[in-house]
């Protein structure tokens, strides 16, 4: 695989030229960007998938929803519909995408919508609701919208500065794109990440002159779904782990650290489970002879699976800032929203 990626290096150079020229046309305003009279917070990355955008969006929702009327807009990746849709509990993942459906189910008081055209999507939101701020999910490369604040996510063990453009690497655009962000968030860090390790990463990113924050994934103490089971009780079970996300390694490490016995069925990211897949899952589950057994999946996969398999459980995750960085980050974002609102009220 590494040899193939190396052989595809010339295509990565061509890809770099195309994406750089596109960004240049936006930078000189040849391609127009739409600005909006409310804060638009863009969450995204430079690499392909798996950086923890979903828990970061949920963190922002929890931070803002009690003080502001917020909306979340996503394209609804792999949905089988087109155009603008306000997401409700009655939708399926096929109709609106798994992540937007997850947001809508967890935060019923938040306006969640999908639209592949983000400009028209925000316009629809503003006509249908009184909104103080919009969170744009996975839209760092969607430059037709001019965001007011950009958050760039990059994984602790796969920093964008150590990567290269696709198909040789996993970058969607050049590392230079990081200059557009207002803050860089290092995701999926070990909980015990030392200050010295943080400084090594900060030195790598120093040239971008952006605030840098370190976060980790925190897991719920209780499984939800079919029944509620304490994570501490899971070593008594034989677990069939079903995953269809870009990078399930954080979850598998968590289970291993907890000394939980599991067998994994791993599917592609945003996988739409077919009848054949369901049969395979049930067959694997039925082949487990231990009396205490269960099917475990991620929250994102749960919204695609629970209509097919009722006896499935999921484990909620949250983004947690390391040390005292939460207060610094929260103030940075809240000050931006307040200042933006003040400047646009005059």
PDB file of N, CA, C and O in Angstrom, residues 171-225:
ATOM      1  N   UNK A 171      -4.228  14.244   2.954  1.00  0.00           N
ATOM      2  CA  UNK A 171      -4.639  15.637   3.008  1.00  0.00           C
ATOM      3  C   UNK A 171      -5.568  15.997   1.855  1.00  0.00           C
ATOM      4  O   UNK A 171      -5.290  15.663   0.691  1.00  0.00           O
ATOM      5  N   UNK A 172      -6.641  16.719   2.177  1.00  0.00           N
ATOM      6  CA  UNK A 172      -7.583  17.197   1.161  1.00  0.00           C
ATOM      7  C   UNK A 172      -7.040  18.412   0.421  1.00  0.00           C
ATOM      8  O   UNK A 172      -7.464  18.726  -0.691  1.00  0.00           O
ATOM      9  N   UNK A 173      -6.172  19.146   1.096  1.00  0.00           N
ATOM     10  CA  UNK A 173      -5.540  20.316   0.499  1.00  0.00           C
ATOM     11  C   UNK A 173      -4.191  20.514   1.171  1.00  0.00           C
ATOM     12  O   UNK A 173      -3.873  19.864   2.161  1.00  0.00           O
ATOM     13  N   UNK A 174      -3.416  21.453   0.640  1.00  0.00           N
ATOM     14  CA  UNK A 174      -2.083  21.698   1.174  1.00  0.00           C
ATOM     15  C   UNK A 174      -2.127  22.125   2.634  1.00  0.00           C
ATOM     16  O   UNK A 174      -3.116  22.689   3.118  1.00  0.00           O
ATOM     17  N   UNK A 175      -1.036  21.886   3.344  1.00  0.00           N
ATOM     18  CA  UNK A 175      -0.904  22.341   4.728  1.00  0.00           C
ATOM     19  C   UNK A 175      -1.090  23.846   4.844  1.00  0.00           C
ATOM     20  O   UNK A 175      -1.438  24.348   5.913  1.00  0.00           O
ATOM     21  N   UNK A 176      -0.852  24.559   3.752  1.00  0.00           N
ATOM     22  CA  UNK A 176      -1.018  26.020   3.778  1.00  0.00           C
ATOM     23  C   UNK A 176      -2.441  26.419   4.153  1.00  0.00           C
ATOM     24  O   UNK A 176      -2.679  27.538   4.607  1.00  0.00           O
ATOM     25  N   UNK A 177      -3.385  25.514   3.931  1.00  0.00           N
ATOM     26  CA  UNK A 177      -4.772  25.808   4.273  1.00  0.00           C
ATOM     27  C   UNK A 177      -4.967  26.116   5.745  1.00  0.00           C
ATOM     28  O   UNK A 177      -5.942  26.771   6.139  1.00  0.00           O
ATOM     29  N   UNK A 178      -4.025  25.653   6.595  1.00  0.00           N
ATOM     30  CA  UNK A 178      -4.136  25.910   8.036  1.00  0.00           C
ATOM     31  C   UNK A 178      -4.064  27.400   8.355  1.00  0.00           C
ATOM     32  O   UNK A 178      -4.493  27.817   9.440  1.00  0.00           O
ATOM     33  N   UNK A 179      -3.550  28.194   7.435  1.00  0.00           N
ATOM     34  CA  UNK A 179      -3.486  29.643   7.678  1.00  0.00           C
ATOM     35  C   UNK A 179      -4.875  30.253   7.805  1.00  0.00           C
ATOM     36  O   UNK A 179      -5.030  31.338   8.386  1.00  0.00           O
ATOM     37  N   UNK A 180      -5.903  29.596   7.300  1.00  0.00           N
ATOM     38  CA  UNK A 180      -7.265  30.156   7.339  1.00  0.00           C
ATOM     39  C   UNK A 180      -7.936  29.983   8.696  1.00  0.00           C
ATOM     40  O   UNK A 180      -8.960  30.603   8.955  1.00  0.00           O
ATOM     41  N   UNK A 181      -7.379  29.131   9.541  1.00  0.00           N
ATOM     42  CA  UNK A 181      -8.068  28.817  10.791  1.00  0.00           C
ATOM     43  C   UNK A 181      -7.834  29.870  11.862  1.00  0.00           C
ATOM     44  O   UNK A 181      -6.850  30.625  11.810  1.00  0.00           O
ATOM     45  N   UNK A 182      -8.726  29.900  12.839  1.00  0.00           N
ATOM     46  CA  UNK A 182      -8.556  30.765  14.006  1.00  0.00           C
ATOM     47  C   UNK A 182      -7.957  30.020  15.193  1.00  0.00           C
ATOM     48  O   UNK A 182      -7.412  30.639  16.107  1.00  0.00           O
ATOM     49  N   UNK A 183      -8.078  28.691  15.183  1.00  0.00           N
ATOM     50  CA  UNK A 183      -7.502  27.867  16.244  1.00  0.00           C
ATOM     51  C   UNK A 183      -7.315  26.454  15.731  1.00  0.00           C
ATOM     52  O   UNK A 183      -8.070  25.982  14.878  1.00  0.00           O
ATOM     53  N   UNK A 184      -6.303  25.785  16.258  1.00  0.00           N
ATOM     54  CA  UNK A 184      -6.010  24.395  15.906  1.00  0.00           C
ATOM     55  C   UNK A 184      -6.289  23.527  17.128  1.00  0.00           C
ATOM     56  O   UNK A 184      -5.820  23.837  18.231  1.00  0.00           O
ATOM     57  N   UNK A 185      -7.065  22.466  16.932  1.00  0.00           N
ATOM     58  CA  UNK A 185      -7.381  21.550  18.024  1.00  0.00           C
ATOM     59  C   UNK A 185      -6.753  20.192  17.727  1.00  0.00           C
ATOM     60  O   UNK A 185      -7.040  19.585  16.696  1.00  0.00           O
ATOM     61  N   UNK A 186      -5.869  19.767  18.618  1.00  0.00           N
ATOM     62  CA  UNK A 186      -5.257  18.445  18.504  1.00  0.00           C
ATOM     63  C   UNK A 186      -6.199  17.456  19.185  1.00  0.00           C
ATOM     64  O   UNK A 186      -6.433  17.544  20.390  1.00  0.00           O
ATOM     65  N   UNK A 187      -6.745  16.525  18.428  1.00  0.00           N
ATOM     66  CA  UNK A 187      -7.777  15.633  18.950  1.00  0.00           C
ATOM     67  C   UNK A 187      -7.224  14.247  19.275  1.00  0.00           C
ATOM     68  O   UNK A 187      -6.139  13.868  18.827  1.00  0.00           O
ATOM     69  N   UNK A 188      -8.015  13.523  20.067  1.00  0.00           N
ATOM     70  CA  UNK A 188      -7.737  12.121  20.396  1.00  0.00           C
ATOM     71  C   UNK A 188      -6.371  11.943  21.051  1.00  0.00           C
ATOM     72  O   UNK A 188      -5.670  10.952  20.810  1.00  0.00           O
ATOM     73  N   UNK A 189      -6.005  12.910  21.905  1.00  0.00           N
ATOM     74  CA  UNK A 189      -4.750  12.818  22.647  1.00  0.00           C
ATOM     75  C   UNK A 189      -4.871  11.809  23.790  1.00  0.00           C
ATOM     76  O   UNK A 189      -5.965  11.612  24.325  1.00  0.00           O
ATOM     77  N   UNK A 190      -3.765  11.218  24.213  1.00  0.00           N
ATOM     78  CA  UNK A 190      -3.801  10.424  25.455  1.00  0.00           C
ATOM     79  C   UNK A 190      -4.155  11.336  26.629  1.00  0.00           C
ATOM     80  O   UNK A 190      -3.749  12.503  26.655  1.00  0.00           O
ATOM     81  N   UNK A 191      -4.893  10.801  27.585  1.00  0.00           N
ATOM     82  CA  UNK A 191      -5.287  11.615  28.738  1.00  0.00           C
ATOM     83  C   UNK A 191      -4.078  12.103  29.525  1.00  0.00           C
ATOM     84  O   UNK A 191      -4.125  13.173  30.146  1.00  0.00           O
ATOM     85  N   UNK A 192      -2.992  11.330  29.514  1.00  0.00           N
ATOM     86  CA  UNK A 192      -1.799  11.672  30.294  1.00  0.00           C
ATOM     87  C   UNK A 192      -0.745  12.377  29.452  1.00  0.00           C
ATOM     88  O   UNK A 192       0.456  12.316  29.770  1.00  0.00           O
ATOM     89  N   UNK A 193      -1.146  13.038  28.389  1.00  0.00           N
ATOM     90  CA  UNK A 193      -0.198  13.754  27.534  1.00  0.00           C
ATOM     91  C   UNK A 193       0.555  14.791  28.361  1.00  0.00           C
ATOM     92  O   UNK A 193      -0.057  15.652  29.011  1.00  0.00           O
ATOM     93  N   UNK A 194       1.869  14.732  28.340  1.00  0.00           N
ATOM     94  CA  UNK A 194       2.666  15.617  29.188  1.00  0.00           C
ATOM     95  C   UNK A 194       2.821  16.990  28.552  1.00  0.00           C
ATOM     96  O   UNK A 194       2.615  17.178  27.346  1.00  0.00           O
ATOM     97  N   UNK A 195       3.213  17.953  29.371  1.00  0.00           N
ATOM     98  CA  UNK A 195       3.451  19.312  28.865  1.00  0.00           C
ATOM     99  C   UNK A 195       4.590  19.323  27.861  1.00  0.00           C
ATOM    100  O   UNK A 195       4.552  20.058  26.867  1.00  0.00           O
ATOM    101  N   UNK A 196       5.591  18.481  28.088  1.00  0.00           N
ATOM    102  CA  UNK A 196       6.709  18.393  27.148  1.00  0.00           C
ATOM    103  C   UNK A 196       6.247  17.865  25.789  1.00  0.00           C
ATOM    104  O   UNK A 196       6.658  18.387  24.732  1.00  0.00           O
ATOM    105  N   UNK A 197       5.378  16.857  25.795  1.00  0.00           N
ATOM    106  CA  UNK A 197       4.832  16.328  24.538  1.00  0.00           C
ATOM    107  C   UNK A 197       3.986  17.383  23.822  1.00  0.00           C
ATOM    108  O   UNK A 197       4.020  17.486  22.590  1.00  0.00           O
ATOM    109  N   UNK A 198       3.242  18.151  24.579  1.00  0.00           N
ATOM    110  CA  UNK A 198       2.452  19.228  23.991  1.00  0.00           C
ATOM    111  C   UNK A 198       3.361  20.271  23.347  1.00  0.00           C
ATOM    112  O   UNK A 198       3.074  20.773  22.249  1.00  0.00           O
ATOM    113  N   UNK A 199       4.450  20.592  24.007  1.00  0.00           N
ATOM    114  CA  UNK A 199       5.370  21.601  23.473  1.00  0.00           C
ATOM    115  C   UNK A 199       6.028  21.140  22.176  1.00  0.00           C
ATOM    116  O   UNK A 199       6.295  21.954  21.280  1.00  0.00           O
ATOM    117  N   UNK A 200       6.301  19.839  22.069  1.00  0.00           N
ATOM    118  CA  UNK A 200       6.878  19.301  20.830  1.00  0.00           C
ATOM    119  C   UNK A 200       5.919  19.539  19.664  1.00  0.00           C
ATOM    120  O   UNK A 200       6.324  19.961  18.569  1.00  0.00           O
ATOM    121  N   UNK A 201       4.629  19.281  19.904  1.00  0.00           N
ATOM    122  CA  UNK A 201       3.625  19.498  18.861  1.00  0.00           C
ATOM    123  C   UNK A 201       3.472  20.988  18.568  1.00  0.00           C
ATOM    124  O   UNK A 201       3.371  21.402  17.402  1.00  0.00           O
ATOM    125  N   UNK A 202       3.460  21.808  19.600  1.00  0.00           N
ATOM    126  CA  UNK A 202       3.341  23.264  19.402  1.00  0.00           C
ATOM    127  C   UNK A 202       4.489  23.793  18.547  1.00  0.00           C
ATOM    128  O   UNK A 202       4.280  24.668  17.696  1.00  0.00           O
ATOM    129  N   UNK A 203       5.688  23.258  18.759  1.00  0.00           N
ATOM    130  CA  UNK A 203       6.840  23.688  17.955  1.00  0.00           C
ATOM    131  C   UNK A 203       6.662  23.324  16.490  1.00  0.00           C
ATOM    132  O   UNK A 203       7.070  24.074  15.590  1.00  0.00           O
ATOM    133  N   UNK A 204       6.045  22.158  16.234  1.00  0.00           N
ATOM    134  CA  UNK A 204       5.788  21.752  14.854  1.00  0.00           C
ATOM    135  C   UNK A 204       4.806  22.697  14.160  1.00  0.00           C
ATOM    136  O   UNK A 204       4.856  22.884  12.942  1.00  0.00           O
ATOM    137  N   UNK A 205       3.877  23.253  14.937  1.00  0.00           N
ATOM    138  CA  UNK A 205       2.810  24.099  14.380  1.00  0.00           C
ATOM    139  C   UNK A 205       3.074  25.591  14.581  1.00  0.00           C
ATOM    140  O   UNK A 205       2.226  26.416  14.263  1.00  0.00           O
ATOM    141  N   UNK A 206       4.239  25.910  15.079  1.00  0.00           N
ATOM    142  CA  UNK A 206       4.545  27.292  15.477  1.00  0.00           C
ATOM    143  C   UNK A 206       4.408  28.284  14.327  1.00  0.00           C
ATOM    144  O   UNK A 206       3.949  29.417  14.495  1.00  0.00           O
ATOM    145  N   UNK A 207       4.773  27.867  13.121  1.00  0.00           N
ATOM    146  CA  UNK A 207       4.785  28.798  11.996  1.00  0.00           C
ATOM    147  C   UNK A 207       3.395  29.281  11.609  1.00  0.00           C
ATOM    148  O   UNK A 207       3.250  30.302  10.927  1.00  0.00           O
ATOM    149  N   UNK A 208       2.347  28.565  12.038  1.00  0.00           N
ATOM    150  CA  UNK A 208       0.985  28.975  11.687  1.00  0.00           C
ATOM    151  C   UNK A 208       0.453  30.071  12.610  1.00  0.00           C
ATOM    152  O   UNK A 208      -0.540  30.714  12.293  1.00  0.00           O
ATOM    153  N   UNK A 209       1.154  30.268  13.754  1.00  0.00           N
ATOM    154  CA  UNK A 209       0.827  31.362  14.676  1.00  0.00           C
ATOM    155  C   UNK A 209      -0.663  31.372  15.056  1.00  0.00           C
ATOM    156  O   UNK A 209      -1.345  32.403  14.991  1.00  0.00           O
ATOM    157  N   UNK A 210      -1.170  30.206  15.422  1.00  0.00           N
ATOM    158  CA  UNK A 210      -2.569  30.050  15.835  1.00  0.00           C
ATOM    159  C   UNK A 210      -2.624  29.482  17.248  1.00  0.00           C
ATOM    160  O   UNK A 210      -1.731  28.723  17.646  1.00  0.00           O
ATOM    161  N   UNK A 211      -3.669  29.821  18.014  1.00  0.00           N
ATOM    162  CA  UNK A 211      -3.844  29.164  19.316  1.00  0.00           C
ATOM    163  C   UNK A 211      -4.001  27.656  19.131  1.00  0.00           C
ATOM    164  O   UNK A 211      -4.679  27.216  18.202  1.00  0.00           O
ATOM    165  N   UNK A 212      -3.377  26.877  20.005  1.00  0.00           N
ATOM    166  CA  UNK A 212      -3.397  25.425  19.902  1.00  0.00           C
ATOM    167  C   UNK A 212      -3.994  24.836  21.174  1.00  0.00           C
ATOM    168  O   UNK A 212      -3.603  25.219  22.286  1.00  0.00           O
ATOM    169  N   UNK A 213      -4.943  23.911  20.998  1.00  0.00           N
ATOM    170  CA  UNK A 213      -5.601  23.263  22.124  1.00  0.00           C
ATOM    171  C   UNK A 213      -5.483  21.752  21.982  1.00  0.00           C
ATOM    172  O   UNK A 213      -5.453  21.233  20.863  1.00  0.00           O
ATOM    173  N   UNK A 214      -5.442  21.073  23.120  1.00  0.00           N
ATOM    174  CA  UNK A 214      -5.310  19.621  23.133  1.00  0.00           C
ATOM    175  C   UNK A 214      -6.551  19.006  23.767  1.00  0.00           C
ATOM    176  O   UNK A 214      -6.971  19.410  24.858  1.00  0.00           O
ATOM    177  N   UNK A 215      -7.132  18.022  23.078  1.00  0.00           N
ATOM    178  CA  UNK A 215      -8.342  17.369  23.586  1.00  0.00           C
ATOM    179  C   UNK A 215      -8.182  15.858  23.560  1.00  0.00           C
ATOM    180  O   UNK A 215      -7.351  15.307  22.826  1.00  0.00           O
ATOM    181  N   UNK A 216      -9.007  15.209  24.358  1.00  0.00           N
ATOM    182  CA  UNK A 216      -9.056  13.755  24.373  1.00  0.00           C
ATOM    183  C   UNK A 216     -10.504  13.310  24.256  1.00  0.00           C
ATOM    184  O   UNK A 216     -11.425  14.125  24.381  1.00  0.00           O
ATOM    185  N   UNK A 217     -10.695  12.033  23.997  1.00  0.00           N
ATOM    186  CA  UNK A 217     -12.041  11.465  23.926  1.00  0.00           C
ATOM    187  C   UNK A 217     -12.383  10.846  25.279  1.00  0.00           C
ATOM    188  O   UNK A 217     -11.648  10.001  25.787  1.00  0.00           O
ATOM    189  N   UNK A 218     -13.489  11.297  25.857  1.00  0.00           N
ATOM    190  CA  UNK A 218     -13.976  10.726  27.113  1.00  0.00           C
ATOM    191  C   UNK A 218     -15.175   9.837  26.821  1.00  0.00           C
ATOM    192  O   UNK A 218     -16.083  10.243  26.085  1.00  0.00           O
ATOM    193  N   UNK A 219     -15.175   8.651  27.406  1.00  0.00           N
ATOM    194  CA  UNK A 219     -16.254   7.690  27.178  1.00  0.00           C
ATOM    195  C   UNK A 219     -17.231   7.688  28.354  1.00  0.00           C
ATOM    196  O   UNK A 219     -16.838   7.844  29.515  1.00  0.00           O
ATOM    197  N   UNK A 220     -18.496   7.515  28.033  1.00  0.00           N
ATOM    198  CA  UNK A 220     -19.531   7.428  29.062  1.00  0.00           C
ATOM    199  C   UNK A 220     -19.295   6.208  29.954  1.00  0.00           C
ATOM    200  O   UNK A 220     -18.696   5.213  29.531  1.00  0.00           O
ATOM    201  N   UNK A 221     -19.770   6.275  31.176  1.00  0.00           N
ATOM    202  CA  UNK A 221     -19.631   5.158  32.102  1.00  0.00           C
ATOM    203  C   UNK A 221     -20.734   4.119  31.918  1.00  0.00           C
ATOM    204  O   UNK A 221     -20.693   3.051  32.535  1.00  0.00           O
ATOM    205  N   UNK A 222     -21.709   4.453  31.067  1.00  0.00           N
ATOM    206  CA  UNK A 222     -22.855   3.569  30.874  1.00  0.00           C
ATOM    207  C   UNK A 222     -23.152   3.371  29.396  1.00  0.00           C
ATOM    208  O   UNK A 222     -23.192   4.337  28.636  1.00  0.00           O
ATOM    209  N   UNK A 223     -23.341   2.128  28.985  1.00  0.00           N
ATOM    210  CA  UNK A 223     -23.813   1.838  27.631  1.00  0.00           C
ATOM    211  C   UNK A 223     -25.289   2.188  27.531  1.00  0.00           C
ATOM    212  O   UNK A 223     -26.051   1.981  28.478  1.00  0.00           O
ATOM    213  N   UNK A 224     -25.699   2.697  26.380  1.00  0.00           N
ATOM    214  CA  UNK A 224     -27.098   3.003  26.137  1.00  0.00           C
ATOM    215  C   UNK A 224     -27.589   2.203  24.938  1.00  0.00           C
ATOM    216  O   UNK A 224     -26.837   1.505  24.285  1.00  0.00           O
ATOM    217  N   UNK A 225     -28.876   2.330  24.663  1.00  0.00           N
ATOM    218  CA  UNK A 225     -29.463   1.605  23.543  1.00  0.00           C
ATOM    219  C   UNK A 225     -30.493   0.614  24.027  1.00  0.00           C
ATOM    220  O   UNK A 225     -31.475   0.999  24.669  1.00  0.00           O
TER     221      UNK A 225
END
